[in-house]
Short mmCIF file of C-alpha atoms in Angstrom, two decimals:
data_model
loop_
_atom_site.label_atom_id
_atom_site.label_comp_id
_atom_site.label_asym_id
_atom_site.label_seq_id
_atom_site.Cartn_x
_atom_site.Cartn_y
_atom_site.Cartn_z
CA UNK A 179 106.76 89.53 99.13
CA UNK A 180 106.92 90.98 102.49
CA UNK A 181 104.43 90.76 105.07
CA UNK A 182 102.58 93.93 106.45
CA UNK A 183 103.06 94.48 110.62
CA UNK A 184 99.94 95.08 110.49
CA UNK A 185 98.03 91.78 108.96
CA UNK A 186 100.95 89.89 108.87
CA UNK A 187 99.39 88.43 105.31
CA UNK A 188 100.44 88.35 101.79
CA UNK A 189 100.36 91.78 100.28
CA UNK A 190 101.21 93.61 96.63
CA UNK A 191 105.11 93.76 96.91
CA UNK A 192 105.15 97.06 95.33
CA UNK A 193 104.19 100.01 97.35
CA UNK A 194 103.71 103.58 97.10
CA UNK A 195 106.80 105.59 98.63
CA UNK A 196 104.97 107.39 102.04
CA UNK A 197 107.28 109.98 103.27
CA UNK A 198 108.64 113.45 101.53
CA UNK A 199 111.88 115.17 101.99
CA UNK A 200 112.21 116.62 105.10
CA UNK A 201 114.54 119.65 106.15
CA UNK A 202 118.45 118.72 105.68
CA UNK A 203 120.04 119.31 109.61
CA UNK A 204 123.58 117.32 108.60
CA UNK A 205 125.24 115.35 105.62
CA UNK A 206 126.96 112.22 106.92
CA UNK A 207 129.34 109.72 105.55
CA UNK A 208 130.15 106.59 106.90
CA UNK A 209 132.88 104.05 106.78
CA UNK A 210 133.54 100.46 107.74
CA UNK A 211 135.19 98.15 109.75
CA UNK A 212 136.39 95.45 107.10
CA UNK A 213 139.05 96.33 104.23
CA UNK A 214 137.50 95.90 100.66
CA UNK A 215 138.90 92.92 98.72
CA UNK A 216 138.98 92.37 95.41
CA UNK A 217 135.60 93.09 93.16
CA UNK A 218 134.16 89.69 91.62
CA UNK A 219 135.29 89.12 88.37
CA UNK A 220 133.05 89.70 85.46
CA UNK A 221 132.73 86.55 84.05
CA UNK A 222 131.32 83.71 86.83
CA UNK A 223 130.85 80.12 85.64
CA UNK A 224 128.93 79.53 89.13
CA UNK A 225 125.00 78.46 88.33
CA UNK A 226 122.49 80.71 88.76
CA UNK A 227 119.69 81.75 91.56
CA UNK A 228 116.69 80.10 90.40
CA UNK A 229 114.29 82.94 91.88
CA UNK A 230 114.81 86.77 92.59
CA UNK A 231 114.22 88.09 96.46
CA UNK A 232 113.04 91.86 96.82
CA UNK A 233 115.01 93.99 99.21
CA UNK A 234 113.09 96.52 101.35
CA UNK A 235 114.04 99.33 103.49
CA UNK A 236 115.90 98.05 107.02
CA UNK A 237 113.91 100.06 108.93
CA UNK A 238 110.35 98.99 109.72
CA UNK A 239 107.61 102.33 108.47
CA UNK A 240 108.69 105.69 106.84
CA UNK A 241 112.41 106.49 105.94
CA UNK A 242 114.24 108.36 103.54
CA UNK A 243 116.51 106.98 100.40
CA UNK A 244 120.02 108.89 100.34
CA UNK A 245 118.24 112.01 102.18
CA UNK A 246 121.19 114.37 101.17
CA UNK A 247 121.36 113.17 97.67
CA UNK A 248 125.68 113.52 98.20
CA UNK A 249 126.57 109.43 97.17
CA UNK A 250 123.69 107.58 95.28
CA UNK A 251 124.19 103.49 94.79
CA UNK A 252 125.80 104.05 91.76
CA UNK A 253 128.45 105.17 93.46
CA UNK A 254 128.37 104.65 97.46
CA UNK A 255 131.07 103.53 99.04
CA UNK A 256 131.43 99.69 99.96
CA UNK A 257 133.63 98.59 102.28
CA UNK A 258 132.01 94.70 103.35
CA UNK A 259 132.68 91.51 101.25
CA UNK A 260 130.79 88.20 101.51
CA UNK A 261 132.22 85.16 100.43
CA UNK A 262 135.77 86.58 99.31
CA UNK A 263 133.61 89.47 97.43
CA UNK A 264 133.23 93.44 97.36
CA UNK A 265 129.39 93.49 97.86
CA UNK A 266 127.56 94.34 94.74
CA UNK A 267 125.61 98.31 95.75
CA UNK A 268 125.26 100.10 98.81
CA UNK A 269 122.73 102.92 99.79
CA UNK A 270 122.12 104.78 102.98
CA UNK A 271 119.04 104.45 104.40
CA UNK A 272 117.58 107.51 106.74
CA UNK A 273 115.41 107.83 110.21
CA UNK A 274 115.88 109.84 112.83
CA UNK A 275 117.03 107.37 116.00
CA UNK A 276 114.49 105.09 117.58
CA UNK A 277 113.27 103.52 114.57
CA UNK A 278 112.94 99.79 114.46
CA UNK A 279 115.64 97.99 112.38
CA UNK A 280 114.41 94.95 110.72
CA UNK A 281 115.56 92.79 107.70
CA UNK A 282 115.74 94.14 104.28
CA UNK A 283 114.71 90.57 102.67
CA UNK A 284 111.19 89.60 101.36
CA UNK A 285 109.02 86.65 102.28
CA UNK A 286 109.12 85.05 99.42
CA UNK A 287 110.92 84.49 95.95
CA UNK A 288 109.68 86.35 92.85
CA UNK A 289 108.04 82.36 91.41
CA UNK A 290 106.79 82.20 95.04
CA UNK A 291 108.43 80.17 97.36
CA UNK A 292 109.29 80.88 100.97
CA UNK A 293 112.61 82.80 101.74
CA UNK A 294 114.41 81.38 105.36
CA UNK A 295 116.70 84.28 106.30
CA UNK A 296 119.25 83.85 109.20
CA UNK A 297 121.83 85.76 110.88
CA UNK A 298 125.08 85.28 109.36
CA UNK A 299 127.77 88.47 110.70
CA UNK A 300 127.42 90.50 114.29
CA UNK A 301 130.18 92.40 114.87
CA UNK A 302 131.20 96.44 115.65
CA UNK A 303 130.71 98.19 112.29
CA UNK A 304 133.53 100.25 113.08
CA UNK A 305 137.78 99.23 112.55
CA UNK A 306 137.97 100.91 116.31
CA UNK A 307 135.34 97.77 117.75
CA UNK A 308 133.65 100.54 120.16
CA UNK A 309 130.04 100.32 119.70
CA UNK A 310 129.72 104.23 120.55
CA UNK A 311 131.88 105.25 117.42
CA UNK A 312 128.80 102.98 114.78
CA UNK A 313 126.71 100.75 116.60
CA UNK A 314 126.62 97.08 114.75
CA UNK A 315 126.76 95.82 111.65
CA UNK A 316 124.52 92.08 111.86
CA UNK A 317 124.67 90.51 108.26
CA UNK A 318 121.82 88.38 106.78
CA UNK A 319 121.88 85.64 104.65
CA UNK A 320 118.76 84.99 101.99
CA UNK A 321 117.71 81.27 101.41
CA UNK A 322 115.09 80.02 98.44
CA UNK A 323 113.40 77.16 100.57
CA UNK A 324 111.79 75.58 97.42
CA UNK A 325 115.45 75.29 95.82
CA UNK A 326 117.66 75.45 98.99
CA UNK A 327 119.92 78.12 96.99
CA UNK A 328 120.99 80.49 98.80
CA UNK A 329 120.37 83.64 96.93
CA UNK A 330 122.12 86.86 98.24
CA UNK A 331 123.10 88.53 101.76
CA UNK A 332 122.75 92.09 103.03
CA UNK A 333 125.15 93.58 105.68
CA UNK A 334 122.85 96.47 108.05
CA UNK A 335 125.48 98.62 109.73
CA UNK A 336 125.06 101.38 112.42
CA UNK A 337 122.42 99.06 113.92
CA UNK A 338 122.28 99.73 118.02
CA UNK A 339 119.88 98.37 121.08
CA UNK A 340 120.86 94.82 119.37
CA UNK A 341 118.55 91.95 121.32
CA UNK A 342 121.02 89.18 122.41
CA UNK A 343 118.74 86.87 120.43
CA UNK A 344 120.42 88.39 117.45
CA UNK A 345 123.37 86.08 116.92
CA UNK A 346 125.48 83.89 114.56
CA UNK A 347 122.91 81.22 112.91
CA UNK A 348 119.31 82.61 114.83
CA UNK A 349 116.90 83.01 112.11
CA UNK A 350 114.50 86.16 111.33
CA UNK A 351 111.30 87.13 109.82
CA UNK A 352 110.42 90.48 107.88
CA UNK A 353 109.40 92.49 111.22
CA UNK A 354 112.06 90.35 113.67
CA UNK A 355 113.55 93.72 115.45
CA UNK A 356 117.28 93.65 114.63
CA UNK A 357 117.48 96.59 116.83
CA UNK A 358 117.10 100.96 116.69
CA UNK A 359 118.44 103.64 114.02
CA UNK A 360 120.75 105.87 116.34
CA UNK A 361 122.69 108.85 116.31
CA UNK A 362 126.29 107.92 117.49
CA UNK A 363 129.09 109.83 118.28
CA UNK A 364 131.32 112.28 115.83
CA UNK A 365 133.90 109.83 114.69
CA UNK A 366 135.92 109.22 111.80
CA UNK A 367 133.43 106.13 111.03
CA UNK A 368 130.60 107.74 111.63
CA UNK A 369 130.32 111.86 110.61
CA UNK A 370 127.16 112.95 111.39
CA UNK A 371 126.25 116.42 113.48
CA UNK A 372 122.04 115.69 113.82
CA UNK A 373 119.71 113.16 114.26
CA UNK A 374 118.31 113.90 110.86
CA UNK A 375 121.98 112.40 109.49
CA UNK A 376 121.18 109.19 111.58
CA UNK A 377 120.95 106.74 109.28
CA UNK A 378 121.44 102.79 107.75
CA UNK A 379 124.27 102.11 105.65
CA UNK A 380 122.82 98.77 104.00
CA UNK A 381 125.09 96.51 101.24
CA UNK A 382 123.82 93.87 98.93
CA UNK A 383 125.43 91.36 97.10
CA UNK A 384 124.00 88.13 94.71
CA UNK A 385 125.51 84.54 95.83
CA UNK A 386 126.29 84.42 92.22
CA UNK A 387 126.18 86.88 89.36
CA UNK A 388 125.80 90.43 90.51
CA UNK A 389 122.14 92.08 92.43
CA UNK A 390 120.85 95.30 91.74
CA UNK A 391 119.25 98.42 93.64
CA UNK A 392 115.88 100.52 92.13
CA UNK A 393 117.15 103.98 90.83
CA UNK A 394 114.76 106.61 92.57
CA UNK A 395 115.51 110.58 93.36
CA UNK A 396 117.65 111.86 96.73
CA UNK A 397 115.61 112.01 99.45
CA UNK A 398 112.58 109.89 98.16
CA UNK A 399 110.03 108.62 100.38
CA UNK A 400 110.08 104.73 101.82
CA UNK A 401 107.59 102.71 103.38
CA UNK A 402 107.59 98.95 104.33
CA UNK A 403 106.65 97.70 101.22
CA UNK A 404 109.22 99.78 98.78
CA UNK A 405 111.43 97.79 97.05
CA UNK A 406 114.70 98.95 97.16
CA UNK A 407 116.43 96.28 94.90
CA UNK A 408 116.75 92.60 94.17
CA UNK A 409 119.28 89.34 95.14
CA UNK A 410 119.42 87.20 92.37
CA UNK A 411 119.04 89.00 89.03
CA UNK A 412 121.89 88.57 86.59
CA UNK A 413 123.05 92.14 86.49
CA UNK A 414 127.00 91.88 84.76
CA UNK A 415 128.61 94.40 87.02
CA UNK A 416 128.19 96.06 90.55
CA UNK A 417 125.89 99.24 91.53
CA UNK A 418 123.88 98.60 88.78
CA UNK A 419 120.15 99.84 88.76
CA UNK A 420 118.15 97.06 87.76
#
């Protein structure tokens, strides 16, 4: 579940998507700061998440999923790892700048329980470490408070106006403001010619097993309430729809 700004109470997790496709200015691509290591293996004897934890969109009202439709989940680049792993899908996430960032984690676990999420990565996105060339990437870690399991992270990248309350350990709720959507400049990390292309690149991964992103068409509406995907199914293999 994830809270509305609005009421700030429970609400139906699913929501109907609230934008359409817009006119296409640019078609970005974006690349990362750490070097991928090696993908987790297939078979994990680690236990399992007891509860699932939606994912939402990173950026708090309308936005686009993969506006130019050029490198779906199934097959978007990922270039973060967490815990010695490739994360598990990644999906770019589209607003012109200005837009508030916020976290991509629900409330609460699928069987109910409250979901503590804290700060665990803020760093440059970018291999140069020059804010200008991507803004940052701030990575969030996913907690089951009923269990204590920690269920999945997401890394947000191309994140700017970052509050200096957002650090190592600080903790966050669904509308905390992780900072603005931005257009940056032309870079090898960051190739996009319009604000239109401004964008987040967001990457998920399970603390065990594999997570899994919601197929849906280029360019599909998002509102705050859309789930994107899920930490702690028990997919067998990365960007995997669930």
């Amino acid at each position: 579940m994830r809270l509305s700004a609005a009421a700030r109470l429970a609400r139906p997790v699913l929501a109907a998507a609230l934008l359409a496709s817009v006119s296409l200015l640019a078609a970005p691509t974006a690349h990362a700061r750490e070097a991928a290591p090696q993908p987790k293996p297939q078979t994990q004897a680690r236990p399992l998440a007891a509860a699932t934890v939606a994912v939402y969109p990173p950026i708090q009202g309308g936005s686009l999923w993969n506006r130019f439709g050029e490198t779906p989940p199934s097959s978007h680049h990922r270039v973060f790892s967490n815990w010695g792993y490739l994360n598990d899908w990644s999906v770019d996430i589209y607003q012109n700048p200005g837009a508030t960032v916020v976290s991509p984690f629900g409330s609460k676990t699928s069987a109910g329980s409250p979901v503590t999420v804290r700060v665990v990565t803020v760093t440059p996105g970018c291999a140069t470490g020059n804010l200008a060339d991507g803004g940052w990437r701030i990575g969030l870690e996913a907690r089951d408070d009923s269990t204590g399991t920690v269920v999945g992270r997401a890394d947000v990248m191309h994140v700017d106006q970052k509050p200096g309350s957002i650090a190592v350990g600080a903790t966050v709720g669904p509308w905390t403001r992780l900072g603005q959507t931005s257009r940056f400049r032309y870079s090898s990390c960051y190739q996009v010619n319009g604000d239109t292309g401004a964008h987040i690149h967001l990457e998920v991964i399970n603390r065990t097993k594999y997570s899994c992103y919601i197929a849906r068409s280029a360019g599909a509406g998002l509102g705050d309430e859309t789930v994107v995907g899920r930490v702690g199914t028990l997919n067998s293999g990365p960007q995997q729809a669930c």
